[in-house]
Amino acid sequence: MSGRRGGPADAPVSWDRLLTAPRPFPSEHLQATHELDLATSLVLAMPTAAASLELLANDRWIHPGGALVLGALLHVAGHREGAQFWWQFAAGGGSYTAASCLSLLHRSLGEFLDAEVWRRQAEALATGPRPVQRVLGSRDALLPAGVLAEILALCHEGLDVKLPPRLAAVIHQLPVDCDDPEYGELPQVSSTLVRDLARDPAR
């Protein structure tokens, strides 16, 4: 659904402006798509995003926070099935944000019964006991500040969020598990993903 509304984003977007109530879209699925893009953008901007992804790649324990971030990366790289799988993994580990993303994803596809199931799951997770989370040491940004600003600006303008070509190529080169009968080819996190995303393209 490219070019949903508005023109190119020329100026950086402030958090206050981004988080103001969005203008309504002409249909429910376009509104849900916009809200999912916003939620994904905020996940990628979390100060713990990189450390969470590192734990998913290099820790022997299940880490729903890392699965939430990987799902967000796959979403902005155009891997809908992969994003859905990893958000379901994260929601199963107790992430109400992942369950909310799944509700918005199903609404954006017009799958309103599934959307309602995940909305209720998100509410249950938000009000229930929180799972124990590992203490995260690093607070390095997952994506360069300029890339995050561009993604947030596109989202605010009602345009499709996407990664720059170099970063999209990093996601498209992730190892793939082809064994899943429901989702087909599933991108898997790699031990070098965080480093690859942060690499200076000039080098």
Short mmCIF file of C-alpha atoms in Angstrom, two decimals:
data_model
loop_
_atom_site.label_atom_id
_atom_site.label_comp_id
_atom_site.label_asym_id
_atom_site.label_seq_id
_atom_site.Cartn_x
_atom_site.Cartn_y
_atom_site.Cartn_z
CA MET A 1 0.00 0.00 0.00
CA SER A 2 2.51 2.55 -1.02
CA GLY A 3 1.97 6.24 -0.95
CA ARG A 4 -1.07 6.06 1.28
CA ARG A 5 -1.18 9.80 1.82
CA GLY A 6 0.90 12.93 1.84
CA GLY A 7 4.14 13.98 0.18
CA PRO A 8 7.79 13.25 0.90
CA ALA A 9 9.05 13.79 4.42
CA ASP A 10 11.60 16.59 4.15
CA ALA A 11 12.08 17.61 7.77
CA PRO A 12 12.91 15.69 10.93
CA VAL A 13 9.89 14.87 13.02
CA SER A 14 9.74 15.68 16.73
CA TRP A 15 8.42 13.03 19.11
CA ASP A 16 5.67 15.41 20.28
CA ARG A 17 4.46 15.94 16.73
CA LEU A 18 4.70 12.26 15.86
CA LEU A 19 2.66 11.18 18.87
CA THR A 20 -0.21 13.58 18.25
CA ALA A 21 -3.48 11.96 17.22
CA PRO A 22 -3.19 10.85 13.57
CA ARG A 23 -5.56 12.20 10.97
CA PRO A 24 -8.18 9.56 10.13
CA PHE A 25 -7.65 7.41 7.05
CA PRO A 26 -10.47 6.67 4.58
CA SER A 27 -10.75 2.98 5.53
CA GLU A 28 -10.21 0.85 8.61
CA HIS A 29 -7.49 -1.27 7.05
CA LEU A 30 -5.48 1.81 6.00
CA GLN A 31 -5.86 3.23 9.50
CA ALA A 32 -4.62 -0.06 10.97
CA THR A 33 -1.68 -0.10 8.54
CA HIS A 34 -0.70 3.39 9.67
CA GLU A 35 -0.99 2.48 13.34
CA LEU A 36 1.09 -0.66 12.78
CA ASP A 37 3.78 1.40 11.04
CA LEU A 38 3.81 3.79 14.00
CA ALA A 39 4.04 0.96 16.54
CA THR A 40 6.86 -0.66 14.55
CA SER A 41 8.74 2.64 14.34
CA LEU A 42 8.55 3.10 18.09
CA VAL A 43 9.77 -0.47 18.70
CA LEU A 44 12.83 0.16 16.50
CA ALA A 45 13.51 3.43 18.35
CA MET A 46 13.49 1.80 21.81
CA PRO A 47 16.82 2.34 23.61
CA THR A 48 16.89 -1.39 24.44
CA ALA A 49 16.18 -2.60 20.87
CA ALA A 50 19.76 -3.51 19.96
CA ALA A 51 20.47 -5.26 23.25
CA SER A 52 17.20 -7.21 23.02
CA LEU A 53 18.08 -8.38 19.52
CA GLU A 54 21.56 -9.41 20.71
CA LEU A 55 19.98 -11.55 23.45
CA LEU A 56 17.69 -13.24 20.93
CA ALA A 57 20.68 -14.08 18.74
CA ASN A 58 23.25 -15.04 21.35
CA ASP A 59 21.44 -16.20 24.48
CA ARG A 60 20.17 -19.70 25.23
CA TRP A 61 16.99 -18.34 26.85
CA ILE A 62 13.84 -17.31 24.98
CA HIS A 63 13.79 -13.52 24.70
CA PRO A 64 10.41 -12.07 23.63
CA GLY A 65 11.81 -8.53 23.48
CA GLY A 66 14.29 -9.59 20.81
CA ALA A 67 11.56 -11.39 18.85
CA LEU A 68 9.45 -8.21 18.98
CA VAL A 69 12.34 -6.20 17.51
CA LEU A 70 13.11 -8.80 14.84
CA GLY A 71 9.44 -8.77 13.82
CA ALA A 72 9.59 -4.98 13.52
CA LEU A 73 12.69 -5.17 11.31
CA LEU A 74 11.05 -7.76 9.08
CA HIS A 75 7.91 -5.62 8.82
CA VAL A 76 9.81 -2.56 7.56
CA ALA A 77 11.75 -4.82 5.16
CA GLY A 78 8.53 -6.18 3.64
CA HIS A 79 8.60 -9.69 5.19
CA ARG A 80 5.00 -9.85 6.43
CA GLU A 81 4.92 -13.59 7.16
CA GLY A 82 8.24 -13.43 8.99
CA ALA A 83 7.10 -10.44 11.05
CA GLN A 84 3.89 -12.25 11.97
CA PHE A 85 5.77 -15.38 13.05
CA TRP A 86 8.22 -13.52 15.29
CA TRP A 87 5.49 -11.34 16.80
CA GLN A 88 3.54 -14.50 17.63
CA PHE A 89 6.69 -15.91 19.22
CA ALA A 90 7.08 -12.71 21.27
CA ALA A 91 3.40 -12.63 22.27
CA GLY A 92 3.68 -16.24 23.40
CA GLY A 93 6.54 -15.09 25.64
CA GLY A 94 4.36 -12.40 27.23
CA SER A 95 4.90 -9.32 25.02
CA TYR A 96 1.67 -7.31 24.92
CA THR A 97 3.26 -4.97 22.36
CA ALA A 98 3.74 -7.92 19.99
CA ALA A 99 0.11 -8.97 20.52
CA SER A 100 -0.98 -5.40 19.72
CA CYS A 101 1.11 -5.46 16.53
CA LEU A 102 -0.58 -8.72 15.53
CA SER A 103 -4.01 -7.21 16.11
CA LEU A 104 -3.11 -4.24 13.90
CA LEU A 105 -1.60 -6.53 11.26
CA HIS A 106 -4.79 -8.60 11.00
CA ARG A 107 -6.93 -5.45 10.91
CA SER A 108 -4.79 -4.08 8.08
CA LEU A 109 -5.52 -7.27 6.13
CA GLY A 110 -9.25 -7.11 6.84
CA GLU A 111 -9.04 -10.17 9.14
CA PHE A 112 -11.17 -8.66 11.89
CA LEU A 113 -11.92 -11.82 13.89
CA ASP A 114 -8.21 -12.60 14.22
CA ALA A 115 -7.57 -8.93 15.02
CA GLU A 116 -10.07 -9.07 17.87
CA VAL A 117 -8.48 -12.26 19.27
CA TRP A 118 -5.07 -10.56 19.42
CA ARG A 119 -6.54 -7.32 20.81
CA ARG A 120 -7.99 -9.28 23.72
CA GLN A 121 -4.71 -11.13 24.16
CA ALA A 122 -2.84 -7.82 24.28
CA GLU A 123 -5.23 -6.54 26.95
CA ALA A 124 -4.78 -9.71 29.00
CA LEU A 125 -0.99 -9.48 28.76
CA ALA A 126 -0.99 -5.76 29.63
CA THR A 127 -3.01 -6.28 32.80
CA GLY A 128 -1.50 -9.62 33.86
CA PRO A 129 1.80 -10.35 35.61
CA ARG A 130 4.83 -9.21 33.63
CA PRO A 131 7.38 -11.85 32.59
CA VAL A 132 10.82 -11.58 34.15
CA GLN A 133 13.16 -9.78 31.74
CA ARG A 134 16.92 -10.02 31.58
CA VAL A 135 18.76 -6.86 32.60
CA LEU A 136 20.01 -5.19 29.43
CA GLY A 137 23.38 -3.50 29.64
CA SER A 138 23.86 -1.85 26.25
CA ARG A 139 21.64 1.03 25.17
CA ASP A 140 23.20 1.59 21.76
CA ALA A 141 20.70 2.51 19.07
CA LEU A 142 19.69 -0.31 16.76
CA LEU A 143 19.55 1.92 13.67
CA PRO A 144 21.42 5.14 12.85
CA ALA A 145 19.61 8.25 14.10
CA GLY A 146 19.04 9.53 10.56
CA VAL A 147 17.39 6.27 9.53
CA LEU A 148 15.11 6.31 12.57
CA ALA A 149 14.17 9.94 11.85
CA GLU A 150 13.36 9.06 8.24
CA ILE A 151 11.19 6.08 9.25
CA LEU A 152 9.31 8.17 11.79
CA ALA A 153 8.83 11.00 9.30
CA LEU A 154 7.45 8.63 6.65
CA CYS A 155 5.08 7.20 9.23
CA HIS A 156 3.89 10.61 10.35
CA GLU A 157 3.22 11.64 6.75
CA GLY A 158 1.11 8.51 6.19
CA LEU A 159 3.59 6.90 3.79
CA ASP A 160 4.84 3.31 3.91
CA VAL A 161 7.76 2.87 6.27
CA LYS A 162 10.79 1.18 4.80
CA LEU A 163 14.48 0.66 5.36
CA PRO A 164 17.17 2.28 3.19
CA PRO A 165 18.49 -0.18 0.55
CA ARG A 166 21.68 -1.05 2.49
CA LEU A 167 19.79 -2.00 5.63
CA ALA A 168 17.04 -3.77 3.69
CA ALA A 169 19.78 -5.89 2.07
CA VAL A 170 21.04 -6.89 5.54
CA ILE A 171 17.55 -8.17 6.42
CA HIS A 172 17.09 -9.92 3.06
CA GLN A 173 20.38 -11.79 3.60
CA LEU A 174 19.38 -13.29 6.95
CA PRO A 175 19.54 -17.09 7.12
CA VAL A 176 16.21 -18.70 6.25
CA ASP A 177 14.41 -21.67 7.80
CA CYS A 178 12.25 -23.29 5.11
CA ASP A 179 10.61 -25.92 7.30
CA ASP A 180 7.61 -24.02 8.66
CA PRO A 181 4.43 -25.44 7.08
CA GLU A 182 2.32 -22.33 7.76
CA TYR A 183 4.76 -19.48 7.05
CA GLY A 184 7.16 -21.05 4.56
CA GLU A 185 10.57 -19.38 4.50
CA LEU A 186 11.25 -17.70 7.83
CA PRO A 187 14.19 -15.30 8.26
CA GLN A 188 16.20 -16.16 11.37
CA VAL A 189 18.22 -13.82 13.54
CA SER A 190 21.99 -14.00 12.99
CA SER A 191 24.72 -13.48 15.56
CA THR A 192 26.08 -10.53 13.51
CA LEU A 193 22.76 -8.78 12.77
CA VAL A 194 23.15 -5.90 15.22
CA ARG A 195 26.72 -5.26 14.05
CA ASP A 196 25.69 -5.46 10.38
CA LEU A 197 22.90 -2.92 10.89
CA ALA A 198 25.30 -0.50 12.59
CA ARG A 199 28.10 -0.83 10.04
CA ASP A 200 29.18 2.42 8.39
CA PRO A 201 28.22 2.14 4.68
CA ALA A 202 31.19 4.33 3.72
CA ARG A 203 33.64 1.66 4.86
#
